[in-house]
Short mmCIF file of C-alpha atoms in Angstrom, two decimals:
data_model
loop_
_atom_site.label_atom_id
_atom_site.label_comp_id
_atom_site.label_asym_id
_atom_site.label_seq_id
_atom_site.Cartn_x
_atom_site.Cartn_y
_atom_site.Cartn_z
CA MET A 1 6.83 2.21 -2.71
CA GLU A 2 9.54 4.45 -0.74
CA ASP A 3 9.48 2.30 2.76
CA GLU A 4 9.77 -1.23 1.22
CA CYS A 5 13.65 -1.32 1.54
CA ILE A 6 13.79 0.03 5.88
CA GLN A 7 15.44 -2.23 6.86
CA ILE A 8 14.62 -3.99 10.61
CA ARG A 9 17.07 -3.27 12.70
CA ARG A 10 18.46 -5.31 15.91
CA TYR A 11 19.55 -4.12 19.46
CA GLU A 12 21.63 -6.54 21.43
CA GLU A 13 22.03 -3.75 24.08
CA LEU A 14 18.81 -1.94 24.99
CA PRO A 15 18.61 1.46 23.99
CA MET A 16 18.17 4.86 26.81
CA ALA A 17 14.59 6.03 26.80
CA ASN A 18 15.70 9.56 25.77
CA ASP A 19 17.16 7.45 22.45
CA PHE A 20 14.18 5.20 21.61
CA GLU A 21 12.17 8.56 21.68
CA SER A 22 14.56 10.81 19.51
CA LEU A 23 15.78 8.12 17.34
CA ILE A 24 14.09 5.09 16.90
CA GLU A 25 10.38 5.53 17.50
CA PRO A 26 9.45 8.53 15.08
CA LYS A 27 10.89 7.01 12.58
CA ASN A 28 8.00 4.08 12.49
CA VAL A 29 10.06 1.06 11.71
CA PRO A 30 10.17 -1.71 13.81
CA ALA A 31 12.93 -2.69 15.84
CA VAL A 32 14.23 -5.55 17.94
CA LEU A 33 14.89 -4.98 21.36
CA CYS A 34 17.30 -8.23 22.74
CA GLY A 35 16.95 -8.88 26.58
CA CYS A 36 13.65 -6.75 27.32
CA THR A 37 12.32 -8.87 29.74
CA LYS A 38 14.54 -10.39 31.40
CA THR A 39 14.48 -8.62 34.91
CA TRP A 40 11.04 -9.15 34.87
CA LYS A 41 9.45 -11.30 37.59
CA ALA A 42 7.69 -13.49 35.13
CA PHE A 43 10.88 -14.17 33.35
CA SER A 44 11.49 -17.10 35.70
CA LEU A 45 8.21 -17.13 37.60
CA TRP A 46 6.32 -18.06 34.34
CA ASN A 47 8.60 -20.26 32.54
CA PRO A 48 6.48 -23.46 32.22
CA ARG A 49 9.25 -25.25 31.80
CA ASN A 50 10.06 -24.46 35.45
CA GLY A 51 6.83 -24.69 37.29
CA GLY A 52 5.62 -21.49 35.92
CA LEU A 53 2.15 -23.19 35.23
CA ASP A 54 1.55 -24.14 38.77
CA TYR A 55 2.73 -20.46 39.41
CA LEU A 56 0.26 -19.13 37.11
CA GLN A 57 -2.60 -21.66 38.35
CA ALA A 58 -2.06 -20.15 41.98
CA ARG A 59 -2.10 -16.78 41.30
CA VAL A 60 -5.01 -16.09 38.93
CA GLY A 61 -6.98 -19.25 40.26
CA SER A 62 -10.39 -19.79 38.19
CA SER A 63 -10.72 -16.13 36.95
CA VAL A 64 -12.69 -16.09 34.10
CA VAL A 65 -10.78 -14.77 30.91
CA GLU A 66 -12.22 -14.47 27.63
CA ALA A 67 -10.64 -16.79 25.31
CA MET A 68 -10.49 -17.14 21.13
CA VAL A 69 -11.74 -20.23 19.95
CA SER A 70 -11.30 -20.95 16.16
CA SER A 71 -12.46 -23.99 13.78
CA SER A 72 -9.23 -23.01 11.56
CA ALA A 73 -6.41 -23.43 14.27
CA PRO A 74 -3.42 -23.43 13.98
CA VAL A 75 -4.57 -20.30 12.08
CA PHE A 76 -6.45 -17.91 14.13
CA TYR A 77 -8.44 -14.87 12.39
CA GLY A 78 -8.96 -12.13 13.65
CA ASP A 79 -12.67 -11.53 12.13
CA LEU A 80 -15.40 -11.69 14.31
CA GLY A 81 -17.10 -13.98 11.71
CA SER A 82 -13.69 -16.45 11.63
CA HIS A 83 -13.66 -17.20 15.54
CA GLN A 84 -15.69 -16.99 18.76
CA ARG A 85 -15.06 -15.14 22.19
CA VAL A 86 -15.61 -17.65 25.16
CA PRO A 87 -15.54 -17.30 28.97
CA LEU A 88 -13.42 -19.80 30.12
CA PRO A 89 -11.63 -20.08 33.81
CA PHE A 90 -8.17 -19.38 33.56
CA SER A 91 -7.61 -22.57 35.83
CA THR A 92 -8.99 -24.62 33.18
CA PHE A 93 -6.57 -23.23 30.23
CA ILE A 94 -3.79 -24.00 32.44
CA ASP A 95 -4.54 -27.50 32.77
CA LEU A 96 -5.05 -27.75 29.20
CA CYS A 97 -1.36 -26.91 28.62
CA LYS A 98 0.15 -28.96 31.36
CA LYS A 99 -1.94 -31.90 29.60
CA ARG A 100 -0.30 -30.73 26.69
CA MET A 101 3.71 -30.25 27.97
CA HIS A 102 2.94 -33.84 29.42
CA LEU A 103 2.10 -35.12 26.34
CA GLN A 104 5.15 -33.82 24.86
CA THR A 105 7.53 -35.24 27.33
CA GLN A 106 6.12 -38.88 27.37
CA HIS A 107 6.15 -38.57 23.66
CA GLN A 108 10.12 -37.52 23.79
CA GLN A 109 10.76 -40.67 26.03
CA ASN A 110 8.95 -42.46 23.16
CA LEU A 111 11.07 -41.29 20.97
CA ASP A 112 14.15 -42.20 22.68
CA GLU A 113 13.34 -45.63 23.71
CA ASP A 114 14.29 -48.41 21.55
CA HIS A 115 11.39 -48.71 18.27
CA SER A 116 9.79 -52.21 19.88
CA VAL A 117 6.18 -53.39 18.66
CA VAL A 118 4.91 -51.93 21.69
CA SER A 119 6.52 -48.52 21.88
CA GLN A 120 5.26 -47.94 18.11
CA THR A 121 1.59 -48.86 19.83
CA ASN A 122 2.53 -46.10 22.22
CA HIS A 123 3.84 -43.74 19.53
CA GLU A 124 0.43 -43.77 18.13
CA HIS A 125 -1.57 -43.98 21.14
CA ASP A 126 0.53 -40.37 22.07
CA TYR A 127 -0.84 -38.94 18.20
CA LEU A 128 -4.09 -39.53 18.99
CA SER A 129 -3.98 -38.24 22.63
CA LEU A 130 -2.14 -35.02 21.01
CA GLU A 131 -5.23 -34.87 19.35
CA ASP A 132 -7.45 -34.79 21.41
CA VAL A 133 -6.26 -31.80 23.43
CA PRO A 134 -8.33 -28.52 22.36
CA GLU A 135 -5.93 -26.56 20.47
CA GLN A 136 -8.51 -24.22 19.01
CA ILE A 137 -7.81 -22.27 22.28
CA TYR A 138 -6.04 -19.03 22.75
CA LEU A 139 -5.22 -16.58 25.19
CA ALA A 140 -5.44 -13.43 22.77
CA GLN A 141 -5.65 -10.17 23.97
CA VAL A 142 -6.55 -10.79 27.44
CA PRO A 143 -6.18 -7.36 29.59
CA ILE A 144 -3.89 -7.27 32.32
CA MET A 145 -4.62 -3.31 32.59
CA ASN A 146 -6.86 -1.23 29.91
CA SER A 147 -6.93 2.50 30.78
CA ASP A 148 -9.49 2.97 27.81
CA ARG A 149 -12.42 0.85 29.37
CA GLN A 150 -13.67 0.99 33.00
CA GLU A 151 -14.48 -2.86 33.21
CA ARG A 152 -11.50 -4.60 35.82
CA ALA A 153 -8.99 -6.23 33.45
CA GLN A 154 -9.34 -10.04 34.08
CA LEU A 155 -5.53 -10.41 34.77
CA GLY A 156 -4.75 -7.26 36.70
CA ILE A 157 -3.04 -10.00 39.11
CA LEU A 158 -0.42 -10.48 37.43
CA ARG A 159 0.76 -6.51 36.45
CA GLU A 160 3.27 -6.76 39.47
CA ASP A 161 5.16 -9.57 38.16
CA ILE A 162 6.05 -7.62 34.78
CA GLN A 163 7.67 -4.15 34.51
CA MET A 164 7.38 -0.88 32.47
CA PRO A 165 10.30 -1.51 29.76
CA PRO A 166 12.72 1.45 30.88
CA ILE A 167 12.55 2.55 26.70
CA LEU A 168 8.77 3.05 27.11
CA GLY A 169 10.07 5.84 30.04
CA ALA A 170 6.83 7.57 30.99
CA LYS A 171 4.86 7.16 28.43
CA GLU A 172 1.20 6.66 28.90
CA LEU A 173 0.04 3.31 28.49
CA SER A 174 -3.55 2.60 26.20
CA CYS A 175 -3.07 -0.98 27.33
CA ILE A 176 -1.26 -4.21 28.74
CA ASN A 177 -2.62 -7.24 27.30
CA LEU A 178 -1.47 -11.63 27.75
CA TRP A 179 -0.99 -13.58 24.50
CA MET A 180 -0.70 -17.07 25.63
CA ASN A 181 -1.15 -20.27 23.52
CA ASN A 182 -0.65 -23.86 24.41
CA ALA A 183 -0.24 -25.29 20.69
CA GLN A 184 1.24 -23.50 17.65
CA ALA A 185 -0.76 -20.78 16.69
CA ARG A 186 -0.91 -18.40 13.73
CA SER A 187 -2.52 -15.12 13.84
CA SER A 188 -3.85 -13.52 10.44
CA THR A 189 -1.73 -10.43 9.12
CA HIS A 190 -3.19 -6.93 10.63
CA TYR A 191 -2.18 -3.49 11.86
CA ASP A 192 -3.01 -1.86 15.24
CA PRO A 193 -4.29 1.51 15.78
CA HIS A 194 -1.60 1.91 18.03
CA HIS A 195 2.30 1.52 18.79
CA ASN A 196 2.97 -1.99 20.20
CA LEU A 197 6.17 -3.74 22.10
CA LEU A 198 5.21 -7.33 22.09
CA CYS A 199 7.79 -8.53 24.72
CA ILE A 200 8.73 -12.63 24.60
CA VAL A 201 8.00 -13.85 28.37
CA SER A 202 8.78 -17.79 27.51
CA GLY A 203 8.54 -19.70 24.17
CA ARG A 204 9.28 -18.27 20.77
CA LYS A 205 7.79 -16.31 18.40
CA GLN A 206 7.96 -15.73 14.03
CA VAL A 207 6.70 -12.45 13.01
CA VAL A 208 6.42 -10.94 9.69
CA LEU A 209 6.06 -7.32 9.20
CA TRP A 210 4.93 -5.06 6.40
CA PRO A 211 5.23 -1.63 5.82
CA PRO A 212 1.50 0.82 5.65
CA SER A 213 2.65 1.47 1.93
CA ALA A 214 2.80 -2.08 1.01
CA SER A 215 -0.99 -2.44 1.88
CA PRO A 216 -2.12 -2.80 -2.01
CA SER A 217 -0.27 -6.86 -1.89
CA LEU A 218 -2.22 -7.32 1.27
CA TYR A 219 -5.88 -6.13 0.42
CA PRO A 220 -7.22 -4.75 3.48
CA MET A 221 -10.90 -5.61 4.96
CA PRO A 222 -12.91 -2.71 3.75
CA ILE A 223 -12.84 0.47 6.17
CA TYR A 224 -16.13 0.26 7.24
CA GLY A 225 -16.10 -3.50 8.62
CA GLU A 226 -15.39 -4.37 11.85
CA ALA A 227 -12.06 -5.97 10.80
CA SER A 228 -11.06 -3.65 8.47
CA ASN A 229 -7.55 -3.88 10.15
CA HIS A 230 -6.67 -7.25 9.26
CA SER A 231 -6.08 -8.48 5.51
CA SER A 232 -8.40 -10.42 3.50
CA VAL A 233 -5.95 -12.95 2.07
CA ALA A 234 -6.06 -16.14 3.75
CA LEU A 235 -2.64 -17.96 5.26
CA GLU A 236 -3.15 -21.12 4.14
CA ASN A 237 -3.83 -21.81 0.62
CA PRO A 238 -4.40 -18.41 -0.39
CA ASP A 239 -6.27 -17.66 -4.05
CA TYR A 240 -3.72 -15.68 -5.88
CA SER A 241 -6.36 -15.73 -8.75
CA PHE A 242 -8.84 -13.43 -6.42
CA TYR A 243 -5.75 -11.42 -4.75
CA PRO A 244 -3.33 -11.40 -7.34
CA ARG A 245 -1.28 -8.96 -6.24
CA ALA A 246 -0.69 -10.93 -2.68
CA GLU A 247 1.73 -12.98 -4.61
CA CYS A 248 4.04 -11.02 -4.22
CA SER A 249 4.02 -9.82 -1.50
CA MET A 250 6.48 -11.16 0.70
CA GLU A 251 8.84 -8.91 -1.15
CA PHE A 252 8.02 -6.10 1.15
CA GLY A 253 7.61 -8.49 4.13
CA GLN A 254 10.71 -8.53 6.76
CA LYS A 255 11.18 -11.42 8.56
CA VAL A 256 12.50 -11.64 12.40
CA GLU A 257 13.03 -14.19 15.15
CA LEU A 258 12.12 -13.42 18.73
CA GLU A 259 13.50 -15.58 21.81
CA ALA A 260 12.43 -15.49 25.41
CA GLY A 261 13.30 -12.07 26.44
CA ASP A 262 13.14 -10.15 23.07
CA ALA A 263 10.86 -7.82 22.53
CA LEU A 264 9.96 -6.07 19.40
CA PHE A 265 8.66 -2.45 18.49
CA ILE A 266 5.67 -2.53 16.50
CA PRO A 267 5.04 0.96 14.76
CA GLU A 268 1.52 1.75 14.38
CA GLY A 269 0.09 0.71 10.72
CA TRP A 270 2.98 -1.80 10.58
CA PHE A 271 1.00 -4.90 9.25
CA HIS A 272 2.77 -8.16 11.19
CA GLN A 273 1.79 -12.06 11.10
CA VAL A 274 2.86 -14.17 14.04
CA ASP A 275 3.83 -17.35 14.74
CA SER A 276 4.12 -18.98 18.24
CA ASP A 277 5.73 -22.17 19.35
CA ASP A 278 4.26 -24.51 21.90
CA LEU A 279 3.70 -22.87 25.31
CA THR A 280 4.62 -19.55 24.26
CA ILE A 281 3.85 -16.58 26.97
CA ALA A 282 4.16 -12.68 25.54
CA ILE A 283 3.29 -8.74 27.16
CA ASN A 284 2.35 -6.43 24.62
CA PHE A 285 2.43 -2.70 25.07
CA TRP A 286 0.32 -0.34 23.34
CA TRP A 287 0.03 3.33 23.14
CA ARG A 288 -0.94 6.64 21.16
CA SER A 289 1.58 7.37 18.94
CA ASN A 290 2.64 11.22 18.95
CA ILE A 291 1.27 11.78 15.55
CA MET A 292 -2.04 10.68 16.35
CA SER A 293 -2.27 11.88 19.66
CA SER A 294 -1.12 15.54 18.38
CA MET A 295 -3.74 15.15 15.21
CA LEU A 296 -7.11 17.50 16.29
CA GLU A 297 -10.48 16.28 15.14
CA HIS A 298 -11.56 19.59 13.45
CA MET A 299 -8.81 18.90 10.89
CA ASP A 300 -9.62 15.31 10.13
CA GLY A 301 -11.09 16.14 6.86
CA TYR A 302 -8.71 18.27 5.74
CA TYR A 303 -6.04 15.57 6.87
CA LEU A 304 -7.97 12.69 5.11
CA ARG A 305 -8.08 14.92 1.76
CA ARG A 306 -4.42 15.81 1.69
CA ILE A 307 -3.37 12.09 2.59
CA LEU A 308 -6.43 10.98 -0.44
CA ARG A 309 -4.64 13.63 -2.91
CA ARG A 310 -1.04 12.32 -2.28
CA LEU A 311 -1.89 8.42 -2.62
CA ILE A 312 -3.57 9.45 -5.71
CA ASP A 313 -1.10 11.41 -6.95
CA LYS A 314 1.56 8.22 -6.66
CA GLU A 315 -0.64 6.21 -8.06
CA MET A 316 -0.87 7.75 -11.08
CA ASP A 317 2.83 8.41 -11.53
CA GLN A 318 2.74 4.14 -11.03
CA GLN A 319 0.14 3.69 -13.70
CA LEU A 320 2.44 5.67 -16.50
CA LEU A 321 4.84 3.96 -15.15
CA LYS A 322 2.65 0.34 -15.76
CA LEU A 323 2.23 2.06 -19.30
CA GLY A 324 6.20 2.14 -20.00
CA MET A 325 5.84 5.85 -19.15
CA GLY A 326 8.44 5.73 -15.96
CA LYS A 327 9.89 8.90 -17.99
CA THR A 328 10.39 10.84 -20.95
CA ARG A 329 12.59 9.66 -23.70
CA THR A 330 14.62 11.16 -25.92
CA CYS A 331 14.16 10.96 -29.91
CA ALA A 332 16.54 9.26 -31.75
CA ASP A 333 17.33 12.11 -33.94
CA LYS A 334 19.80 14.81 -32.01
CA LEU A 335 17.86 17.99 -31.18
CA PRO A 336 19.52 21.14 -32.07
CA ASN A 337 20.74 23.30 -28.83
CA ASN A 338 18.68 25.51 -27.20
CA GLU A 339 19.94 28.88 -28.63
CA GLN A 340 19.03 27.02 -32.35
CA THR A 341 15.75 25.72 -30.65
CA ASN A 342 14.76 28.86 -29.16
CA GLU A 343 15.66 31.04 -32.76
CA ILE A 344 13.29 28.54 -34.76
CA TYR A 345 10.35 28.49 -32.13
CA SER A 346 10.51 31.97 -32.06
CA HIS A 347 10.41 32.67 -35.70
CA MET A 348 7.58 29.64 -36.06
CA LEU A 349 5.63 31.63 -33.83
CA LYS A 350 6.00 35.48 -35.29
CA GLY A 351 5.34 33.44 -38.66
CA MET A 352 2.37 32.96 -38.16
CA ASP A 353 -1.06 35.11 -38.83
CA PHE A 354 -3.24 34.20 -35.46
CA LYS A 355 -6.98 35.73 -37.87
CA ASP A 356 -6.26 33.84 -40.59
CA LYS A 357 -3.93 31.09 -39.65
CA ARG A 358 -5.70 28.16 -40.96
CA HIS A 359 -5.66 29.78 -44.69
CA LYS A 360 -1.96 30.86 -44.89
CA GLU A 361 0.57 28.92 -46.47
CA GLY A 362 2.95 28.37 -44.06
CA ASN A 363 6.59 27.42 -44.45
CA THR A 364 6.97 25.49 -40.78
CA LEU A 365 6.52 21.93 -42.03
CA LEU A 366 9.88 22.83 -43.91
CA GLU A 367 11.25 24.07 -39.99
CA LEU A 368 10.99 21.01 -38.64
CA GLU A 369 13.33 18.70 -37.70
CA PRO A 370 13.09 14.82 -38.50
CA ALA A 371 12.14 13.67 -34.95
CA ALA A 372 9.58 16.43 -35.19
CA VAL A 373 8.34 15.22 -39.18
CA GLN A 374 8.14 11.91 -37.54
CA VAL A 375 5.91 12.44 -34.74
CA LEU A 376 4.02 14.73 -36.95
CA HIS A 377 3.44 11.68 -39.32
CA LYS A 378 2.40 9.12 -36.96
CA LEU A 379 -0.02 11.60 -34.76
CA VAL A 380 -2.00 12.50 -37.91
CA SER A 381 -1.93 8.75 -38.55
CA LEU A 382 -3.12 7.68 -35.67
CA VAL A 383 -5.93 10.13 -35.47
CA HIS A 384 -7.07 9.22 -38.93
CA ASN A 385 -7.05 5.64 -38.02
CA SER A 386 -8.59 6.14 -34.59
CA VAL A 387 -12.04 8.26 -36.12
CA SER A 388 -11.78 5.86 -39.08
CA ALA A 389 -12.34 2.72 -36.77
CA GLY A 390 -15.45 4.33 -35.46
CA GLN A 391 -16.74 5.82 -38.39
CA ASP A 392 -17.67 5.34 -42.08
CA GLN A 393 -15.34 7.09 -44.95
CA GLN A 394 -18.28 9.06 -45.20
CA SER A 395 -18.24 10.52 -42.05
CA LEU A 396 -14.11 10.63 -41.65
CA SER A 397 -13.81 12.87 -44.72
CA ILE A 398 -16.18 15.45 -43.11
CA SER A 399 -14.82 15.28 -39.82
CA ILE A 400 -11.32 15.73 -40.32
CA ASN A 401 -11.20 17.91 -43.57
CA ASP A 402 -8.98 20.41 -42.20
CA ASN A 403 -10.96 22.79 -43.54
CA GLU A 404 -13.61 21.92 -41.77
CA PRO A 405 -14.93 22.03 -38.08
CA VAL A 406 -15.37 18.79 -36.39
CA SER A 407 -18.75 18.92 -34.29
CA ASN A 408 -18.67 16.82 -31.82
CA ASP A 409 -21.85 14.73 -33.17
CA LYS A 410 -20.10 13.40 -35.92
CA CYS A 411 -17.75 11.17 -34.11
CA GLU A 412 -18.11 10.14 -30.53
CA ASN A 413 -14.91 10.58 -28.15
CA ILE A 414 -12.88 7.30 -28.13
CA VAL A 415 -11.58 5.98 -25.24
CA ILE A 416 -9.06 3.00 -25.07
CA ALA A 417 -10.28 0.00 -23.19
CA ASP A 418 -6.65 -1.69 -22.58
CA LEU A 419 -4.46 1.65 -21.39
CA LYS A 420 -1.28 -0.64 -22.01
CA ASP A 421 -2.42 0.00 -25.62
CA ASP A 422 -3.21 3.57 -26.01
CA PRO A 423 -0.74 4.27 -28.68
CA VAL A 424 -1.43 8.14 -28.77
CA ALA A 425 -0.76 8.63 -25.53
CA LYS A 426 2.38 6.83 -25.71
CA SER A 427 3.74 8.46 -28.93
CA LEU A 428 3.12 11.86 -26.61
CA TRP A 429 5.12 10.70 -24.28
CA ASP A 430 7.97 9.86 -25.59
CA VAL A 431 8.50 12.98 -27.75
CA GLU A 432 10.73 15.73 -25.62
CA PRO A 433 8.82 18.72 -24.47
CA GLN A 434 10.45 21.29 -26.80
CA THR A 435 9.90 18.80 -30.42
CA LEU A 436 5.96 18.46 -29.57
CA GLN A 437 5.72 21.80 -29.23
CA TYR A 438 7.01 22.11 -32.99
CA VAL A 439 4.80 19.67 -34.01
CA PHE A 440 1.49 21.24 -32.34
CA LEU A 441 2.34 24.18 -34.03
CA ALA A 442 2.93 23.24 -37.22
CA MET A 443 -0.47 20.61 -36.66
CA ALA A 444 -2.24 24.28 -35.59
CA ASN A 445 -0.92 25.76 -38.86
CA ASN A 446 -1.57 23.16 -41.37
CA PHE A 447 -4.00 20.14 -39.80
CA PRO A 448 -6.39 22.17 -37.44
CA ARG A 449 -9.07 20.22 -37.68
CA THR A 450 -6.64 16.98 -37.16
CA LEU A 451 -5.47 18.62 -34.06
CA GLU A 452 -9.01 19.31 -33.12
CA ALA A 453 -10.26 15.62 -33.60
CA LEU A 454 -6.98 14.60 -31.90
CA VAL A 455 -8.64 16.24 -28.44
CA LEU A 456 -11.82 16.32 -28.86
CA HIS A 457 -12.31 12.58 -29.82
CA VAL A 458 -8.90 10.36 -29.69
CA LEU A 459 -7.56 11.67 -26.66
CA SER A 460 -7.71 9.19 -23.81
CA PRO A 461 -7.78 9.63 -20.18
CA VAL A 462 -4.45 8.45 -19.96
CA GLY A 463 -3.65 10.38 -23.29
CA ALA A 464 -5.27 13.69 -21.39
CA GLU A 465 -2.47 13.18 -18.18
CA VAL A 466 -0.14 12.90 -20.15
CA LEU A 467 -1.02 15.97 -22.74
CA THR A 468 -1.26 18.16 -19.77
CA ARG A 469 1.97 17.06 -18.08
CA LYS A 470 3.57 17.76 -21.47
CA PHE A 471 2.46 21.31 -21.29
CA ASP A 472 4.07 21.76 -17.74
CA GLU A 473 6.91 20.38 -19.10
CA MET A 474 7.02 23.02 -22.08
CA ASP A 475 6.18 25.85 -19.55
CA GLU A 476 9.24 25.10 -17.56
CA GLN A 477 11.59 25.57 -20.94
CA ALA A 478 9.95 28.53 -22.00
CA LEU A 479 9.88 32.11 -21.58
CA GLU A 480 6.63 33.49 -20.67
CA GLY A 481 5.95 35.51 -23.63
CA ASP A 482 6.69 32.27 -25.89
CA ARG A 483 4.53 29.93 -23.87
CA ASN A 484 1.57 32.44 -23.69
CA LYS A 485 1.85 32.73 -27.69
CA PHE A 486 2.14 28.63 -28.18
CA TYR A 487 -0.93 28.49 -26.64
CA GLU A 488 -2.74 31.33 -28.60
CA VAL A 489 -2.14 29.22 -31.79
CA PHE A 490 -2.61 26.16 -30.19
CA TYR A 491 -6.38 26.90 -29.01
CA SER A 492 -6.63 28.90 -32.23
CA ALA A 493 -6.70 25.67 -34.11
CA PHE A 494 -10.50 24.77 -31.99
CA ASP A 495 -13.89 26.60 -33.00
CA ASP A 496 -14.64 26.41 -29.68
CA GLN A 497 -11.64 26.71 -27.68
CA SER A 498 -13.66 26.17 -24.17
CA ALA A 499 -14.96 22.31 -25.32
CA ALA A 500 -11.42 21.82 -26.46
CA MET A 501 -9.93 23.02 -22.79
CA ASN A 502 -12.66 21.35 -20.90
CA SER A 503 -12.42 18.14 -22.93
CA ILE A 504 -8.43 17.84 -21.70
CA LEU A 505 -9.94 18.41 -18.47
CA LYS A 506 -12.85 15.65 -18.12
CA GLY A 507 -10.01 13.41 -19.65
CA LYS A 508 -7.23 14.34 -17.03
CA GLU A 509 -10.28 14.24 -14.20
CA LEU A 510 -11.37 10.40 -15.86
CA PHE A 511 -7.92 9.25 -14.90
CA THR A 512 -7.54 10.96 -11.38
CA GLN A 513 -10.65 9.53 -10.54
CA GLN A 514 -9.40 5.68 -11.35
CA ALA A 515 -6.67 6.37 -9.84
CA PHE A 516 -8.77 7.45 -6.69
CA LYS A 517 -10.63 4.27 -6.96
CA ASN A 518 -8.10 1.97 -7.20
CA VAL A 519 -6.57 3.91 -3.98
CA LEU A 520 -9.50 3.13 -2.52
CA ASP A 521 -9.43 -0.61 -3.21
CA LYS A 522 -6.09 -0.89 -2.51
CA PHE A 523 -5.78 1.11 0.99
CA VAL A 524 -9.45 1.00 2.14
CA GLY A 525 -10.55 -2.06 1.03
CA VAL A 526 -13.55 -0.53 -1.16
CA ASN A 527 -13.87 -1.17 -4.52
CA LEU A 528 -16.31 0.50 -6.18
CA GLU A 529 -16.21 -1.51 -9.74
CA SER A 530 -17.87 -4.17 -7.94
#
């Protein structure tokens, strides 16, 4: 994962708007901006500990807002199936906040008194009273300004108590929202389709952030659902047997603490999970990123294919890494230097009669280096063992008799069910490209039916991917003339050369198709296997 090590920076002094736009925003990395809201009227006027609730109640009055109500409180899940949106007079919500604050004050006074029987009785009564407070209500994303919708913002009257953060300059905002809770609250893990500046007016929040590349460990909900920007993993008692990748999700997450006055820049696409203390009030600003604003709709199909292709390529690399195929390993026996290698390779090519290669008693086996001999012996053994596992002895003697062609109806294509147990693919990967060329030339000259069986019937999709990657490495090291001669020798081992090419291509495409399915599951929340 490329951006898992990106560190969130904390700015004790607010950067200038130009610096934010040129140095912070384009990097798409979160940043903590201290003191961002301390100059706002709201910073002092809304403070619940300093008469802020009375001010808000008088300012807004009985205007009806849409509140989130959830039976899973203090956890509030964003998908529609886990909560309700209900109309609620703002003054009623403020009354609930006042009641909770009063009970907290009363409870603290009881703690300060002597622990007499009477105070213990009052202490138990306070706990019951606290439970009676409807803590399942949360004012989440209540609009103060909304340019995307025609209807009136529910709390538009509060707009004059807050200021446009200087770092945002003259940006065109999509909306400004109020977030307010009377009791501790936890929001479910999600991302936003906009850049987000979360500003704390009072109280405190703790935010855990994950880069978009961490999507596989967060199991985003299906892209076709109404809550596609939310994680499927529960915050409390997550089922790791059902979401195994989520167990290591915190390896990719970073946690920040926000006090009153602080702001947090959350770039679009970054997953975040927010914990709020009692009586926390926050304002957030949303705006479209430059990237999304500049994307032309008629290019969407192209961008979709390009991004999918890049994710598929990365997924294929990761699958090979899981198989221990992270990088080519050199064989134990030291290979000859380049001059000796090229001389031997050219000599082997020149010594072959392409027209009647199968019946010629060549000396290529004697010219192989010890490392190549070991690989040749291992591949021949693996092919014979793999074919014999799916056939009786009689068909085996026919199918890999190196003087008779292998027909497709004599042995079925053997696909390794467990990708971690693919000795053929592993053997191909562990060999240096030049050595593998020697091995294939020797097989084409001496064991053509075995080479044919390897490609047509034994090579798994992983093996086909590995083989083509080895071909690419060979091409980079060989001269064009030698490269062409090699493929002429290699494919001359097959009675039907197009069938060999198609078999390799089909295997490679099957491996790519599985990577595509993995990408849909990890990043789009769509599992085609279920």
